mmCIF file of C-alpha atoms in Angstrom:
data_model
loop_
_atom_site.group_PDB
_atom_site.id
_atom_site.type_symbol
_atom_site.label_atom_id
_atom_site.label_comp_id
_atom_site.label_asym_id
_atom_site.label_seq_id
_atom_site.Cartn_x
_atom_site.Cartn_y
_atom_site.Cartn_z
ATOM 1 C CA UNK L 1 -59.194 8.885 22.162
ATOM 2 C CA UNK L 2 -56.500 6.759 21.341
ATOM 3 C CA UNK L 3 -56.189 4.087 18.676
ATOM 4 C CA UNK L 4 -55.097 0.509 19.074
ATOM 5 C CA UNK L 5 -51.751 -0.285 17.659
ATOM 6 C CA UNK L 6 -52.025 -2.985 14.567
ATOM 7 C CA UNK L 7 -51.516 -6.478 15.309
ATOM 8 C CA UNK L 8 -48.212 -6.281 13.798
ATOM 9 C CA UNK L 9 -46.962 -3.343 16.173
ATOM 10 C CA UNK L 10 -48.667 -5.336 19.564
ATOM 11 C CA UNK L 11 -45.833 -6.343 21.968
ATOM 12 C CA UNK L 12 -44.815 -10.403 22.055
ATOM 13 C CA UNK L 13 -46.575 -12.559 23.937
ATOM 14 C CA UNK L 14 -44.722 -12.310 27.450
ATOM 15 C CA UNK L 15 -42.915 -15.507 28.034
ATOM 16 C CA UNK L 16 -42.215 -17.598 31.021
ATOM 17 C CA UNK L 17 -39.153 -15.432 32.516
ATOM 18 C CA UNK L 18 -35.907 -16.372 34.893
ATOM 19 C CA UNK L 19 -35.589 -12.736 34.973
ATOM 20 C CA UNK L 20 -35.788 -10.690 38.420
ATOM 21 C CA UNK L 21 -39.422 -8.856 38.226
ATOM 22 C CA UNK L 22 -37.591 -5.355 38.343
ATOM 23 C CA UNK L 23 -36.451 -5.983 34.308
ATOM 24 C CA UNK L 24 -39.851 -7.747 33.417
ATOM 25 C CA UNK L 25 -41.280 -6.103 29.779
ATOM 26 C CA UNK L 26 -37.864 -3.978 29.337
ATOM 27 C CA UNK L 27 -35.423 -4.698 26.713
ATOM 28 C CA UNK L 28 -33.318 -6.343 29.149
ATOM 29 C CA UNK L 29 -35.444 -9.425 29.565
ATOM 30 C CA UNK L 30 -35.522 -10.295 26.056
ATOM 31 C CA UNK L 31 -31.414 -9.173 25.297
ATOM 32 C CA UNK L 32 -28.415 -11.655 25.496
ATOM 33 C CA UNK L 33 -25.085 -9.986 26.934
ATOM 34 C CA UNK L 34 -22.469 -10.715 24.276
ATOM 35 C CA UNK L 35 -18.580 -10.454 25.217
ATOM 36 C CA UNK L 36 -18.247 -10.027 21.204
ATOM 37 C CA UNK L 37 -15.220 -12.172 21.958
ATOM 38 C CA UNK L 38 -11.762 -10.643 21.570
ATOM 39 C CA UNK L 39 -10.168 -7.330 20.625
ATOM 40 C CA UNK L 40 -6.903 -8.061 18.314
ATOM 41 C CA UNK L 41 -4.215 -5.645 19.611
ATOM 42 C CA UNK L 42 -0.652 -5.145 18.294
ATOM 43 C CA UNK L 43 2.453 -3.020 18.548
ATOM 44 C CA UNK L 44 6.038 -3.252 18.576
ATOM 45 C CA UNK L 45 8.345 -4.298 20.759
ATOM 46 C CA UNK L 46 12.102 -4.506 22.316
ATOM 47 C CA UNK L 47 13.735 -8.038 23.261
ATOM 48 C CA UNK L 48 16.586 -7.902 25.191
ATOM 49 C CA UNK L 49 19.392 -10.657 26.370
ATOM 50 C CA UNK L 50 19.767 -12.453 23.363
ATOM 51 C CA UNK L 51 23.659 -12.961 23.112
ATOM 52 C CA UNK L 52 24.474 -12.769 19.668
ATOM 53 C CA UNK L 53 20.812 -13.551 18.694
ATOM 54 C CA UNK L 54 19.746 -10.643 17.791
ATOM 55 C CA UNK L 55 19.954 -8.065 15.180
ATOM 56 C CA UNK L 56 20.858 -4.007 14.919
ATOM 57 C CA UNK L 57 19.084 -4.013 11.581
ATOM 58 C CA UNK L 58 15.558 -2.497 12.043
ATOM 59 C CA UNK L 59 13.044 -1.530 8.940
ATOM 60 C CA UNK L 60 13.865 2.129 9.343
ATOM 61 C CA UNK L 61 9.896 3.255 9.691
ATOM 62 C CA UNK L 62 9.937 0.567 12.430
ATOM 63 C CA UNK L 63 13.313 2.461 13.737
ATOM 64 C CA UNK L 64 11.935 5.746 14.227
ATOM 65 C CA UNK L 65 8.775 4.936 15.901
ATOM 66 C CA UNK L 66 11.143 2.571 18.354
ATOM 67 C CA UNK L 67 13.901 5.353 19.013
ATOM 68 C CA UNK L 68 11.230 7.532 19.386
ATOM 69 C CA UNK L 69 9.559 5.205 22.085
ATOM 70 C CA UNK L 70 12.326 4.191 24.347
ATOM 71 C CA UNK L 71 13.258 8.009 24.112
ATOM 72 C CA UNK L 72 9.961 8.501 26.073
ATOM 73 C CA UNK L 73 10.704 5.688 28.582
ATOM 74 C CA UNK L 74 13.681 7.491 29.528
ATOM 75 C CA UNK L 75 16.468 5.632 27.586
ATOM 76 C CA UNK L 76 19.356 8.119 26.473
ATOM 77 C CA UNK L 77 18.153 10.694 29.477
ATOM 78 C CA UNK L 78 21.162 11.324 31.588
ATOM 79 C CA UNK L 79 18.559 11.612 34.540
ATOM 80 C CA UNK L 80 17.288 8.050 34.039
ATOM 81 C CA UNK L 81 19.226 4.718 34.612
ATOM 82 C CA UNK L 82 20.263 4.214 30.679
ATOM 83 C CA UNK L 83 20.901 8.194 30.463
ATOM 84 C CA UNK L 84 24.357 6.993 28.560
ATOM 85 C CA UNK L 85 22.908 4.304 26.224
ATOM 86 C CA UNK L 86 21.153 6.091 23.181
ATOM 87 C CA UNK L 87 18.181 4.493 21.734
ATOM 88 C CA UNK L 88 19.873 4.331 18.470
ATOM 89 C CA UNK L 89 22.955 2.313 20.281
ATOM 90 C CA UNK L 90 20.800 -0.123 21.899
ATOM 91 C CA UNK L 91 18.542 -0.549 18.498
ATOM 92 C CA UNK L 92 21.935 -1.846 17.211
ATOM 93 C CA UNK L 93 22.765 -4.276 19.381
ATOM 94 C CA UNK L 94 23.212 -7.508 18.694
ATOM 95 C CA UNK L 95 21.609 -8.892 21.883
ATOM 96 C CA UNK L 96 18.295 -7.038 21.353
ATOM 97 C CA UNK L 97 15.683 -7.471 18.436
ATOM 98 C CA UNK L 98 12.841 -5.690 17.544
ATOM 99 C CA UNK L 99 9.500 -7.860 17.548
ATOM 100 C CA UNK L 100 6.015 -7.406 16.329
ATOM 101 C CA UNK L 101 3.643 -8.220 19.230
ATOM 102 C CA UNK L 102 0.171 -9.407 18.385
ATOM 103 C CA UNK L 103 -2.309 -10.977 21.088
ATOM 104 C CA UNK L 104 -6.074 -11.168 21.556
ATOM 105 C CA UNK L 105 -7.457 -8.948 24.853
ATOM 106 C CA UNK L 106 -10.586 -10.405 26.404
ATOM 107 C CA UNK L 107 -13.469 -7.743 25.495
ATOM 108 C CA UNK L 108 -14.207 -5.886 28.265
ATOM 109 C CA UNK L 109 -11.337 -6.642 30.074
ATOM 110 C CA UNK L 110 -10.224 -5.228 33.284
ATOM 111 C CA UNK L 111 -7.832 -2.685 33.711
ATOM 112 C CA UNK L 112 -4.699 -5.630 35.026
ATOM 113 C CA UNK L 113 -6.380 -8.779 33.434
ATOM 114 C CA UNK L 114 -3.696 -10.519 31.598
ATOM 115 C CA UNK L 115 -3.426 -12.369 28.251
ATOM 116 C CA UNK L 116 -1.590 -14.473 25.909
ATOM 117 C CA UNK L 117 0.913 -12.485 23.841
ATOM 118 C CA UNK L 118 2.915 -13.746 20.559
ATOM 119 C CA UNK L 119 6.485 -12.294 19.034
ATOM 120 C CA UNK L 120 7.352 -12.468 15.908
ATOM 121 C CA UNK L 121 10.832 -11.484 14.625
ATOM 122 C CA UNK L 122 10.983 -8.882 11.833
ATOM 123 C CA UNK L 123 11.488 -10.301 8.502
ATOM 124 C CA UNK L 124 14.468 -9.350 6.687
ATOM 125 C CA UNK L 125 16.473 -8.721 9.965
ATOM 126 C CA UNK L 126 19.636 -11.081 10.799
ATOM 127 C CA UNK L 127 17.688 -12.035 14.396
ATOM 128 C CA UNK L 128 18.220 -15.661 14.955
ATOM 129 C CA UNK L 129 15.939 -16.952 18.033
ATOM 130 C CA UNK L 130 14.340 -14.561 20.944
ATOM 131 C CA UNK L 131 15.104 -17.935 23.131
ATOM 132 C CA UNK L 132 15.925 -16.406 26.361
ATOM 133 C CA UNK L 133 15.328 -13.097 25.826
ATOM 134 C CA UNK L 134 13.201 -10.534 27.884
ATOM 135 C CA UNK L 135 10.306 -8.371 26.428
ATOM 136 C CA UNK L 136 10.453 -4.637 27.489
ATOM 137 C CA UNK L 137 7.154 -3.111 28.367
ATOM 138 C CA UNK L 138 5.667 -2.383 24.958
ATOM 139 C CA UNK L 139 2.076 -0.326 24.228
ATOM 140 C CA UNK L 140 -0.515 -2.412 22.124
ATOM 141 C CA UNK L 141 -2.688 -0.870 20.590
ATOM 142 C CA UNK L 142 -6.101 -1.500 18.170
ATOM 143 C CA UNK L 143 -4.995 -3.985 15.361
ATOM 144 C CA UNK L 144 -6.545 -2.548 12.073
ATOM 145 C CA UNK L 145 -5.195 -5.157 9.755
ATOM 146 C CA UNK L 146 -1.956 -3.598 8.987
ATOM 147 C CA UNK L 147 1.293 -3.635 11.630
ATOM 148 C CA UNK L 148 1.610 0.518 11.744
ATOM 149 C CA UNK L 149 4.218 1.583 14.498
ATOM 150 C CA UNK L 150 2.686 3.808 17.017
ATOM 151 C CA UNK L 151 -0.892 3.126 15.460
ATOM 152 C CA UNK L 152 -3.899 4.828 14.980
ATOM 153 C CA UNK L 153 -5.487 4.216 18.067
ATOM 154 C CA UNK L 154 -4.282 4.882 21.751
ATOM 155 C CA UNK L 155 -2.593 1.880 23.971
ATOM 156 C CA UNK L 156 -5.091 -0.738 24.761
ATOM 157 C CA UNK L 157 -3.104 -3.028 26.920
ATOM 158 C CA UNK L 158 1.064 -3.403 27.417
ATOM 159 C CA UNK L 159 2.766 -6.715 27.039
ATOM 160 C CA UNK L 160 6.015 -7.602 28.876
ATOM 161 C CA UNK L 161 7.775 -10.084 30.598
ATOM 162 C CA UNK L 162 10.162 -13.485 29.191
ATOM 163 C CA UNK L 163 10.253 -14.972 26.175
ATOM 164 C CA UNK L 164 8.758 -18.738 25.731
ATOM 165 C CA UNK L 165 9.592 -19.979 22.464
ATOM 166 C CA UNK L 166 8.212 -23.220 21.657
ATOM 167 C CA UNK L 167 9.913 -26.131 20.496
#
């Protein structure tokens, strides 16, 4: 014999439901999807075609992580189209600045969705405006609440493309 289960443990009264009768009495008929909104994602980034606008001074923790980087992209391989540029040289370079990128990616968003992306210019560099300039592709990853280079987490999303700067 079984016993009854206390009031308190007795299943809700069923209510009128929209949902299909396939999902009636499961957890799904009384649940609310939730996007949870966005996932804040950051990295660090190359801007190139800035003139004179730009500057070769670079945080050096910042440095490493970004010669390391474009070394891995191919730049300073002699097999690769920049093979005789060094990462170091183009780090240096007045008409390229390094940028912290920070954005919001939809939850759940599929693999090619696109999104908003800001730049900021490192502080305590000589860069002068990104106006003009050209993003390189650049990994985003997890934002944690403190700009790391490289990150903690694997790349989430990539950001590239031209610079907007608003008036």
């Amino acid at each position: 014999p079984w016993a009854a289960a206390p009031p308190s443990l007795r299943r809700p009264p069923r209510l009128r439901s929209s949902s299909p009768p396939h999902v009636a009495g499961t957890v799904r008929e009384y649940a609310v999807y939730d996007t949870g909104g966005a996932v804040p994602v950051q990295g660090f980034g190359l801007v190139q075609g800035l003139g004179t606008n730009g500057a070769g001074n670079v945080p050096e923790h910042v440095r490493e992580y970004m010669e390391q980087y474009l070394k891995a992209k191919g730049i300073g391989d002699p097999t690769k189209g920049l093979g005789h540029i060094s990462a170091s040289k183009i780090l240096q370079d007045k008409d390229t600045a390094t940028v912290l990128v920070g954005g919001s990616m939809p939850f759940g968003a599929p693999m090619g969705a696109k999104f908003d992306i800001n730049l900021t210019a490192l502080p305590n560099t000589q860069t002068r405006s990104l106006q003009g300039g050209d993003l390189m592709t650049t990994e985003l990853r997890l934002y944690l609440g403190a700009a790391v280079p490289g990150g903690p987490t694997k790349p989430l999303a990539e950001g590239v493309g031209s610079v907007f700067v608003n008036p």
